[in-house]
mmCIF file of C-alpha atoms in Angstrom:
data_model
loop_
_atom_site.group_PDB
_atom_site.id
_atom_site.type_symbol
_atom_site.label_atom_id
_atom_site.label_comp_id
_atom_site.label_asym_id
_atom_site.label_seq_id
_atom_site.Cartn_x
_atom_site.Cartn_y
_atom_site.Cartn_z
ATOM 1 C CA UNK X 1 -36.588 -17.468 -22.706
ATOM 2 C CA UNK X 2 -34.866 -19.203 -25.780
ATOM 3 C CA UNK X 3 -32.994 -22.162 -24.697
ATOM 4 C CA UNK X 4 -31.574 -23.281 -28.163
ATOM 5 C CA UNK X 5 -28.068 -23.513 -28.091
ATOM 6 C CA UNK X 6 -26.184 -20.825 -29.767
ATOM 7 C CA UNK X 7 -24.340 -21.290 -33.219
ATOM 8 C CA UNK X 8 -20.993 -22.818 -33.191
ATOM 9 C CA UNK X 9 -17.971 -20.377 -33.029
ATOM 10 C CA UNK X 10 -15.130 -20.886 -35.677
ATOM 11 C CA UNK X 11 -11.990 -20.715 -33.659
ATOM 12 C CA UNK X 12 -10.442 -17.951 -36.286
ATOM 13 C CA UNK X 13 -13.278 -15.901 -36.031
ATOM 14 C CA UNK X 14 -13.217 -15.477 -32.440
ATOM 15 C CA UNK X 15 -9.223 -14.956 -32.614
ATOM 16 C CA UNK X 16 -10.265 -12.201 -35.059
ATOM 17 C CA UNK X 17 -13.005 -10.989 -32.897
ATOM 18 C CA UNK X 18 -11.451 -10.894 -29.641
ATOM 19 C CA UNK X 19 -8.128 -9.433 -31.145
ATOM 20 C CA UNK X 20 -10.211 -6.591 -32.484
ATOM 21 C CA UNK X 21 -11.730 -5.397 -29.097
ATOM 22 C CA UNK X 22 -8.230 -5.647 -27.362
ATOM 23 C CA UNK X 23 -7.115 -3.221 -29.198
ATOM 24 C CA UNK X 24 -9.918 -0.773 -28.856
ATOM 25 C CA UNK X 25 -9.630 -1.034 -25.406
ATOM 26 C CA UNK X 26 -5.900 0.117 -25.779
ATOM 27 C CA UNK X 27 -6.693 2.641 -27.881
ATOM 28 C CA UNK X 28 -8.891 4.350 -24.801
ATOM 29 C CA UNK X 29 -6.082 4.121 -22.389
ATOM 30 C CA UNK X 30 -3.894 5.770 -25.011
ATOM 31 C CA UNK X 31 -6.796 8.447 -25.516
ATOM 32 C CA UNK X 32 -6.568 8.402 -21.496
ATOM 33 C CA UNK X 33 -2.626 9.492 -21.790
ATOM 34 C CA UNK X 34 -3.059 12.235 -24.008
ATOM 35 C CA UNK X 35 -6.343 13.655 -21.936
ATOM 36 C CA UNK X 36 -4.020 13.333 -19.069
ATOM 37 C CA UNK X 37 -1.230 15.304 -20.704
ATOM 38 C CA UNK X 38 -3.238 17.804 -22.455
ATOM 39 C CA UNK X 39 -4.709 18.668 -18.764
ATOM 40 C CA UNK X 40 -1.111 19.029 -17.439
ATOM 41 C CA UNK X 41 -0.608 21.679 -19.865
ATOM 42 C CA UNK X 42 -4.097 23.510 -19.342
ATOM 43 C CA UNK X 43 -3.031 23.812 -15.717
ATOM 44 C CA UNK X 44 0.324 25.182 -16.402
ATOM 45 C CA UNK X 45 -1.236 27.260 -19.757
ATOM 46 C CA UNK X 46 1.173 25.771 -21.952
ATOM 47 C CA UNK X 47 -0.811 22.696 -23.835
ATOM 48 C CA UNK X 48 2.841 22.169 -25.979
ATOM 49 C CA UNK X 49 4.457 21.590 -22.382
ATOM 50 C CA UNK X 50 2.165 19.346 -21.081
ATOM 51 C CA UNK X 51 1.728 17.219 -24.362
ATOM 52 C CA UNK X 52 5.888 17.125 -24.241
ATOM 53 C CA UNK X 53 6.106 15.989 -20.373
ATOM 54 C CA UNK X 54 3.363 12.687 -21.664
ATOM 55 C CA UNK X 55 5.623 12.417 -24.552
ATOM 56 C CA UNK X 56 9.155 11.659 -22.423
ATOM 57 C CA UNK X 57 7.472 10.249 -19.484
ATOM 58 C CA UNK X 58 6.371 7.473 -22.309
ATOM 59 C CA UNK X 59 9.578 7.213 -24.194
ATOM 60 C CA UNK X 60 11.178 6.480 -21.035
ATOM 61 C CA UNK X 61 8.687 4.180 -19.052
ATOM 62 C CA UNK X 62 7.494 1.783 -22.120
ATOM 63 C CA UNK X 63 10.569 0.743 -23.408
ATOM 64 C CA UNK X 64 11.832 -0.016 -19.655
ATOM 65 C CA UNK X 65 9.004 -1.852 -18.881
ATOM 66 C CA UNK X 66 9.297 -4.086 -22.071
ATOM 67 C CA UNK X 67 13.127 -4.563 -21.864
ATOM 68 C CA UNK X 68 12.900 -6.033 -18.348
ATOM 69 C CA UNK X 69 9.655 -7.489 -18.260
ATOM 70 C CA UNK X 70 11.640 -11.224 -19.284
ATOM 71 C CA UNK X 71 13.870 -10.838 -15.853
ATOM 72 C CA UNK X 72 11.159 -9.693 -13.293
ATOM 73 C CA UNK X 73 9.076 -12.542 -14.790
ATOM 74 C CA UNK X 74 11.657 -15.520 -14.126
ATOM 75 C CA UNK X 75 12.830 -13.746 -10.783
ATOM 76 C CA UNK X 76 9.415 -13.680 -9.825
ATOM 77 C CA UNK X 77 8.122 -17.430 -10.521
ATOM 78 C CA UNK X 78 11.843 -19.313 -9.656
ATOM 79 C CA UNK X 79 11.255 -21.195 -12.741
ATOM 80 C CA UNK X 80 14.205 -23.925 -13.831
ATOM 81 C CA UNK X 81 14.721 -25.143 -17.383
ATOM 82 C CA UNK X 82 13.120 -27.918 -17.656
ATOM 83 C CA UNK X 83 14.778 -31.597 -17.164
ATOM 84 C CA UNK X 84 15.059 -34.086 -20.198
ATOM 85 C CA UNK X 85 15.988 -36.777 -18.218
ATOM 86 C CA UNK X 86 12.257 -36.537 -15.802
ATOM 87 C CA UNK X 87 9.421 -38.401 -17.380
ATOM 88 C CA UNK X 88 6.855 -36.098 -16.802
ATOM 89 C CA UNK X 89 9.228 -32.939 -17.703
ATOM 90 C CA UNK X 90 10.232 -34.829 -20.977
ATOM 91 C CA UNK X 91 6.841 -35.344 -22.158
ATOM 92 C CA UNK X 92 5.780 -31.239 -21.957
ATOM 93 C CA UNK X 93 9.007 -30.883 -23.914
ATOM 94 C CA UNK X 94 7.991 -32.935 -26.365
ATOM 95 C CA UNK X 95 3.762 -31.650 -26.641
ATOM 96 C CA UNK X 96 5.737 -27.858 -26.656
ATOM 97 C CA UNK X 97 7.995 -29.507 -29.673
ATOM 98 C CA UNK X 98 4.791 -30.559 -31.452
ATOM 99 C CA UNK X 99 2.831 -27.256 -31.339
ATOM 100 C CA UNK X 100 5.732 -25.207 -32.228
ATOM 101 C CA UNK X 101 5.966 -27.128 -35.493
ATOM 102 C CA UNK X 102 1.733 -26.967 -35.678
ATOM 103 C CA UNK X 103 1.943 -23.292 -35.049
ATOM 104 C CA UNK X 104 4.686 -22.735 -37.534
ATOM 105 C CA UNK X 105 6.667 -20.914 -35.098
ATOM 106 C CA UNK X 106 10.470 -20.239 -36.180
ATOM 107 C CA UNK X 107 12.091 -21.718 -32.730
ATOM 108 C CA UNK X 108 10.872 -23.901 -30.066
ATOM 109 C CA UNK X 109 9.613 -22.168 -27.283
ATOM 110 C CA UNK X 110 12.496 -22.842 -23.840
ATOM 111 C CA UNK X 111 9.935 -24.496 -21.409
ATOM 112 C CA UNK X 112 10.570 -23.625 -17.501
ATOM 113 C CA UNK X 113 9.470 -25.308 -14.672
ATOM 114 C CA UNK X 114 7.669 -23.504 -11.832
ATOM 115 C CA UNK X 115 8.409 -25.196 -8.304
ATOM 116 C CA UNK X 116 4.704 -25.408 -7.331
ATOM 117 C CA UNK X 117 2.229 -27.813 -6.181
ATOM 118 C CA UNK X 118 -0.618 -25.523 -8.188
ATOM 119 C CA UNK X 119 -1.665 -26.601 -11.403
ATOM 120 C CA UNK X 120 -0.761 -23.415 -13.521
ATOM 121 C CA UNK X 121 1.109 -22.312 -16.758
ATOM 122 C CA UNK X 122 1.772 -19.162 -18.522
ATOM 123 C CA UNK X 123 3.952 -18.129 -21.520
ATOM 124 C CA UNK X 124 6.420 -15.122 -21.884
ATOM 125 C CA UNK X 125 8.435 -13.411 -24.171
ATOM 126 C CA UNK X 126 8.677 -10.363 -26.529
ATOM 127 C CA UNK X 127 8.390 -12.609 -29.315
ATOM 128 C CA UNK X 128 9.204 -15.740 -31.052
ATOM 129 C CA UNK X 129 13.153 -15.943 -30.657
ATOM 130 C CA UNK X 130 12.672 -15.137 -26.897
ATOM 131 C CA UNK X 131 9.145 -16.843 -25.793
ATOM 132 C CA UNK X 132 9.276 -19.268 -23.562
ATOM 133 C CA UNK X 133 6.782 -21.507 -21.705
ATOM 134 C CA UNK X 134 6.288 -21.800 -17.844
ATOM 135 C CA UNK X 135 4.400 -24.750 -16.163
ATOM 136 C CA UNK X 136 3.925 -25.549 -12.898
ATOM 137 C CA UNK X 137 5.067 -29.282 -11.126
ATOM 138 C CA UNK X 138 1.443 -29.237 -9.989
ATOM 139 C CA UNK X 139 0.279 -29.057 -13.773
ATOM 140 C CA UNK X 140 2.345 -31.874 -14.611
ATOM 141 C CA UNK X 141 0.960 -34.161 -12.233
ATOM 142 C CA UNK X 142 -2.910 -33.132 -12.741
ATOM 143 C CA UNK X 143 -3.141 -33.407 -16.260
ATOM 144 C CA UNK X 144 -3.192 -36.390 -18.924
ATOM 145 C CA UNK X 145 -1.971 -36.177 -22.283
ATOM 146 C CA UNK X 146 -4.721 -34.496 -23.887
ATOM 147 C CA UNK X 147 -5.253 -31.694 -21.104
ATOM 148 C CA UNK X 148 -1.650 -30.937 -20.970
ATOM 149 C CA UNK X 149 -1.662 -30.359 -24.550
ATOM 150 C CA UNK X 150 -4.496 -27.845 -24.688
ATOM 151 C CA UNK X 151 -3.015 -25.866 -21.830
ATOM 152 C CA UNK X 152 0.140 -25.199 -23.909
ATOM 153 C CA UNK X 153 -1.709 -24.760 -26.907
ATOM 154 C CA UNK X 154 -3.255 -21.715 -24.968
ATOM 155 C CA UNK X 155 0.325 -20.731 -24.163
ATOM 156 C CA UNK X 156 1.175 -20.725 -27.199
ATOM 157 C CA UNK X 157 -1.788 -19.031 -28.666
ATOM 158 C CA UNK X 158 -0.044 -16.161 -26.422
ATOM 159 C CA UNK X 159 2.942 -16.507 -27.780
ATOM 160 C CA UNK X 160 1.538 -16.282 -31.715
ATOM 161 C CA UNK X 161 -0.335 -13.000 -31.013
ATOM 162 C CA UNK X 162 2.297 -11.608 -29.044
ATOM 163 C CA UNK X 163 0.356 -11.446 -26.287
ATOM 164 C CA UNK X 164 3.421 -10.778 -23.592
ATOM 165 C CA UNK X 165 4.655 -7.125 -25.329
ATOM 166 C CA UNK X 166 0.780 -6.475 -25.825
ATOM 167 C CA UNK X 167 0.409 -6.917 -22.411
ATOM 168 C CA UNK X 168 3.667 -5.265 -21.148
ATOM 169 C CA UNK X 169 2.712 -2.121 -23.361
ATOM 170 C CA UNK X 170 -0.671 -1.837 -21.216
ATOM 171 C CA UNK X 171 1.441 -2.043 -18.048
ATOM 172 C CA UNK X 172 3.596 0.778 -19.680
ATOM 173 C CA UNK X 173 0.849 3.097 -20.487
ATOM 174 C CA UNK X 174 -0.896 2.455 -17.121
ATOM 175 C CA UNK X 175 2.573 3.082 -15.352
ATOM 176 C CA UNK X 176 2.486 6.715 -17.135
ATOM 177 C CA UNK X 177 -0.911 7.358 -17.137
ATOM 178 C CA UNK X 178 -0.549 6.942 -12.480
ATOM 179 C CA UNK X 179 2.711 9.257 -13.402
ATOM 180 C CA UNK X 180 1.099 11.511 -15.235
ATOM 181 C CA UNK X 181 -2.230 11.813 -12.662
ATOM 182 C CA UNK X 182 0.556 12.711 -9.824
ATOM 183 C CA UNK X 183 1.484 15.371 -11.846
ATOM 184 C CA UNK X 184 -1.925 16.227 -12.050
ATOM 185 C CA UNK X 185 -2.408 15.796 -8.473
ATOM 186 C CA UNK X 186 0.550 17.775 -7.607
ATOM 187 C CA UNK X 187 -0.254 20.866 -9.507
ATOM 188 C CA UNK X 188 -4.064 20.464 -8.126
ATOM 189 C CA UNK X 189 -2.822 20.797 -4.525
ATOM 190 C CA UNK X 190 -0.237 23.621 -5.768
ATOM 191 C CA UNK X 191 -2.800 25.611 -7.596
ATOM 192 C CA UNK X 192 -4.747 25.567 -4.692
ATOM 193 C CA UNK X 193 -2.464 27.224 -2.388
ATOM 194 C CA UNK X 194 -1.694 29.835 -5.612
ATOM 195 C CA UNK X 195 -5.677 30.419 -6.400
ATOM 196 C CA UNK X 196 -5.112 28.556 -9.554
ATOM 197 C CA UNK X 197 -3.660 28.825 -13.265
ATOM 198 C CA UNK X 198 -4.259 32.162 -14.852
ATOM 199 C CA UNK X 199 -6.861 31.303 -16.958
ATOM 200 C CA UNK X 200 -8.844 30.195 -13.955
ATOM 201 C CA UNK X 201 -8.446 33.626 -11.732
ATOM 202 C CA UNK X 202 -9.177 35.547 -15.384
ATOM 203 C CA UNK X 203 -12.890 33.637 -15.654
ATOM 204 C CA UNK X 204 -13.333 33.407 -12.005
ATOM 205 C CA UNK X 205 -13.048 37.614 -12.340
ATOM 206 C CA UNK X 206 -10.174 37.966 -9.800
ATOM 207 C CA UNK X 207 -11.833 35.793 -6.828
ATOM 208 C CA UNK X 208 -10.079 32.656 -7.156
ATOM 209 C CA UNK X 209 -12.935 30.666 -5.698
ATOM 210 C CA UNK X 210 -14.429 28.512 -7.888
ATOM 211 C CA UNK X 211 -10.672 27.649 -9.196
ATOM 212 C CA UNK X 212 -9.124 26.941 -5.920
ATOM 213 C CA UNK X 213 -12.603 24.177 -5.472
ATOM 214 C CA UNK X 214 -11.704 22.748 -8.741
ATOM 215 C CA UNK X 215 -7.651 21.896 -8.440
ATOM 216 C CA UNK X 216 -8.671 20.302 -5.195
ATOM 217 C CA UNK X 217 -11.598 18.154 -6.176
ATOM 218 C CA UNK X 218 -9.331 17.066 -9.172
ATOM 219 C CA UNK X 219 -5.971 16.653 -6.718
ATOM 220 C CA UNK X 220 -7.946 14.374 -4.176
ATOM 221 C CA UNK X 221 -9.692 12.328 -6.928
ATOM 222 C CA UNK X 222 -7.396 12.042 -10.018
ATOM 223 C CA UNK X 223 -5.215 9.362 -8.783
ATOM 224 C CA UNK X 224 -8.205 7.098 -7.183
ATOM 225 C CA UNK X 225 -9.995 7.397 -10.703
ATOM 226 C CA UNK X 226 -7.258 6.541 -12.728
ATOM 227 C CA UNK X 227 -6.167 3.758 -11.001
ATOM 228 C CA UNK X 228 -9.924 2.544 -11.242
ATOM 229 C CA UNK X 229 -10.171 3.197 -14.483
ATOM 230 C CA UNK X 230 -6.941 1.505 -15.877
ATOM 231 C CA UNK X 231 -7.092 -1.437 -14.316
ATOM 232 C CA UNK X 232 -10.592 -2.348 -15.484
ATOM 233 C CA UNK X 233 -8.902 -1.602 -19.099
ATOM 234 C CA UNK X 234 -6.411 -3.915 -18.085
ATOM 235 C CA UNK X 235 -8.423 -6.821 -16.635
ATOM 236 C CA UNK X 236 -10.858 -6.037 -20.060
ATOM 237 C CA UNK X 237 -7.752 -6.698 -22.000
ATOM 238 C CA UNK X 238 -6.189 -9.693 -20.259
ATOM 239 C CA UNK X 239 -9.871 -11.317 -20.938
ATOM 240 C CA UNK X 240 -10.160 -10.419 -24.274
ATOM 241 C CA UNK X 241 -6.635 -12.460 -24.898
ATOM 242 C CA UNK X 242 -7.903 -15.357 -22.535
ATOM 243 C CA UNK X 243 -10.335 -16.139 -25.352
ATOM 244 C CA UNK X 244 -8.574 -15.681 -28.572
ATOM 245 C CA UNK X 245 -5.794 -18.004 -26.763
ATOM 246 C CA UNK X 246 -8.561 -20.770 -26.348
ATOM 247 C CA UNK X 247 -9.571 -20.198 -29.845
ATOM 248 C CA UNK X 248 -5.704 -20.870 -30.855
ATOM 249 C CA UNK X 249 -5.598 -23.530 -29.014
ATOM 250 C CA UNK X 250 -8.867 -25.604 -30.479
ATOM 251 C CA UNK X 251 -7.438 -24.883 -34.200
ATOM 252 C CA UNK X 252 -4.260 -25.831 -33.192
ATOM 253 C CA UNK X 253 -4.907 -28.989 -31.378
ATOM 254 C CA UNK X 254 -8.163 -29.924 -33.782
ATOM 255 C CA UNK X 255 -9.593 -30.946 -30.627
ATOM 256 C CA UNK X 256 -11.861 -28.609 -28.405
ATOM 257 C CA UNK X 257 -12.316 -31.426 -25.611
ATOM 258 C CA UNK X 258 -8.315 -31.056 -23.936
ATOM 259 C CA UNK X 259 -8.265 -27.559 -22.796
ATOM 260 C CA UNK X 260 -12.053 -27.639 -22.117
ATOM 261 C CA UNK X 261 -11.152 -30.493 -19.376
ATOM 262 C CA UNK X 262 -8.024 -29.161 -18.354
ATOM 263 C CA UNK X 263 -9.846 -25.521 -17.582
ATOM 264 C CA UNK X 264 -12.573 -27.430 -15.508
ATOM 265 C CA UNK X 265 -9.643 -29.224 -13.352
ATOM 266 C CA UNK X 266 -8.798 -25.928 -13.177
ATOM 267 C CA UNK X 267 -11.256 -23.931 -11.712
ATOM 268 C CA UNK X 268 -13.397 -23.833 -8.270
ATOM 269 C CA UNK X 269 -9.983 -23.082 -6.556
ATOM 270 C CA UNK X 270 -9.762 -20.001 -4.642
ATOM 271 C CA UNK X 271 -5.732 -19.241 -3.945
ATOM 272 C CA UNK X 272 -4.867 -18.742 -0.548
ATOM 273 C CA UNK X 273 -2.298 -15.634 0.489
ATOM 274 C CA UNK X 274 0.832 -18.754 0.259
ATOM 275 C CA UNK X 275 -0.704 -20.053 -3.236
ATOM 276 C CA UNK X 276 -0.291 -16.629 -4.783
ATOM 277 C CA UNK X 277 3.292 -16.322 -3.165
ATOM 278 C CA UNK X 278 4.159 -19.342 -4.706
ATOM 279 C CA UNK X 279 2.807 -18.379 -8.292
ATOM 280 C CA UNK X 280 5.096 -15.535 -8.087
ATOM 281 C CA UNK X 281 2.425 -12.604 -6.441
ATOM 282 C CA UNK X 282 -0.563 -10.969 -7.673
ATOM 283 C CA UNK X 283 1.246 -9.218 -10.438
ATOM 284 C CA UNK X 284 1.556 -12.289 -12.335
ATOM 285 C CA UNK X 285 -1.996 -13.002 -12.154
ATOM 286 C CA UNK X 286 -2.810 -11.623 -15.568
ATOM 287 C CA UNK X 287 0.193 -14.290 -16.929
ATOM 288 C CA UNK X 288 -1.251 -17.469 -15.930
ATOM 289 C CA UNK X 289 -4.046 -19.759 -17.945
ATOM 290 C CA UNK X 290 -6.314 -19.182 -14.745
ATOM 291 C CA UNK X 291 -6.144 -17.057 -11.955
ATOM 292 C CA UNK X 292 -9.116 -16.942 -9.330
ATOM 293 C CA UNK X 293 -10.555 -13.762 -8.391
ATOM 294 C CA UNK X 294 -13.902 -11.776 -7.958
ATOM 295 C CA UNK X 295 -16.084 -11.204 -11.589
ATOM 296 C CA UNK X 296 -15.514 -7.275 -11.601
ATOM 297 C CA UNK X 297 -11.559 -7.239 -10.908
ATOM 298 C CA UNK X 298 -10.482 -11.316 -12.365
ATOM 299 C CA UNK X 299 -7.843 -10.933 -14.686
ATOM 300 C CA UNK X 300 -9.434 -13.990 -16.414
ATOM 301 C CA UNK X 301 -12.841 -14.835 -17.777
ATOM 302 C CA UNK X 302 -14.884 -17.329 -15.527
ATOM 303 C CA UNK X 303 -14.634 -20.876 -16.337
ATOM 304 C CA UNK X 304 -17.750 -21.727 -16.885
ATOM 305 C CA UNK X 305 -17.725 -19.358 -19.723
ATOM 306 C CA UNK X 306 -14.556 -20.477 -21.268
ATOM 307 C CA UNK X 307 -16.255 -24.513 -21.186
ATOM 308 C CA UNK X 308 -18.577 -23.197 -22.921
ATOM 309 C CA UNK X 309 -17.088 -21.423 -26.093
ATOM 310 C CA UNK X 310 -14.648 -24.065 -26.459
ATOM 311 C CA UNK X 311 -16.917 -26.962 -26.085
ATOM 312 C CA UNK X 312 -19.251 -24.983 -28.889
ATOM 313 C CA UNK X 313 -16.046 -24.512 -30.803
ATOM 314 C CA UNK X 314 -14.603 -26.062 -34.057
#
């Protein structure tokens, strides 16, 4: 077994790395949406029709999900602007001042404050002119200096890649690919009761069998599937941007030491039902710097392995 310690990482390279395989990853869910669509049409025998329905069912679900994505976010978490005036909220302001200018970022990120005894933070925002930064009171009070900086380093890593309408899009396309395996589901269970499209009763010679066995093995297991199958895309994704957002946040800060700290305060905390509540529910897992949860479905990378890129990191 080699035990020699593996070669440093330079923080742009895994930014460009890390980038690279988030975006293959999206590319198979939209693969995914167009499979889905082009079956629609197969089962009504109109491919045009069922590439169309994918098409609007897109057009419409994306663009909703990005335009209120800022709203349900803030609803969700209670967050407050944060207060000048309290030491502790003052000094964030000023580290989020600090990295803006770093990160040559056009406007200061708005920092919120979540109402929380959890150490957390995430960022938000379609981009620059509306990002914004959300900590939690139990983040301010953990952390010194140095570890406070690295976590919104991270957040703002987020914010330079545009992490939030990356992420939002995924949501979209997941949203339409469930839509579109309803669809699928519906005209399964239809065809079923019809003895299938006619393409299926011309090779089944008339008998319908076979056909009618198909349309309901793919009507009881479409929706399971795709719901498996997108959201280990999106945990893969949310991972992927976990790491280039560490990366960001070593180049940024010059220092790998802060965040690599702050992560280990971080983990070995499993949330209790009241601790996700508070964090603003499980759909905001994927948000947050750190988010406990089991290896196969954690919307985050384990900590240990995080440590350990950073701390081998320059």
């Amino acid at each position: 077994m080699n035990n020699l310690p593996s070669a440093p990482l330079i923080a742009a390279e895994e930014v460009r790395s890390n980038f690279i395989k988030s975006f293959i990853l999206v590319g198979i869910i939209i693969a995914l949406v167009i499979a889905a669509s082009y079956y629609i049409g197969y089962m009504l025998d109109d491919v045009k029709t069922g590439l169309l329905i994918g098409g609007v069912i897109s057009i419409i679900v994306i663009p909703l999900q990005i335009m209120t994505a800022k709203w349900m976010i803030l609803s969700m978490t209670s967050g407050r602007a944060a207060n000048v005036n309290d030491i502790r909220e003052r000094r964030a302001l000023h580290i989020v001042e600090g990295l803006a200018v770093s990160a040559g970022l056009k406007r200061t990120p708005d920092l919120y404050i979540i109402p929380t005894h959890i150490p957390n933070a995430f960022a938000s925002g379609m981009d620059e002119n509306s990002a914004f930064i959300g900590v939690t009171e139990g983040l301010l009070e953990m952390m010194d200096d140095q570890e406070l900086e690295g976590v919104i380093a991270h957040e703002v890593g987020h914010i330079i890649h545009r992490d939030i309408m990356l992420n939002q899009l995924v949501v979209g396309l997941i949203s339409v690919l469930l839509i579109l395996a309803l669809i699928i589901e519906r005209l399964g269970i239809i065809g079923a009761y019809t003895g299938g499209n006619r393409r299926s009763r011309d090779r089944d010679n008339g008998g319908g069998g076979a056909a009618v066995a198909v349309l309901l093995l793919v009507a009881l297991l479409v929706r399971p599937l795709v719901m498996l199958i997108g959201t280990l895309l999106q945990l893969g994704i949310s991972r992927k941007r976990e790491f280039a957002a560490d990366a960001v946040a070593v180049r940024l800060c010059s220092y790998n030491e802060g965040l690599a700290r702050a992560l280990e305060k971080l983990g070995g905390k499993e949330y209790s039902s009241d601790d996700i509540k508070e964090l603003g529910g499980e759909n905001m897992a994927c948000m947050y710097i750190n988010f406990p949860g089991g290896e196969l479905f954690s919307t985050h990378p384990p900590i240990a392995e995080r440590v350990r890129r950073l701390r081998n990191m320059y």
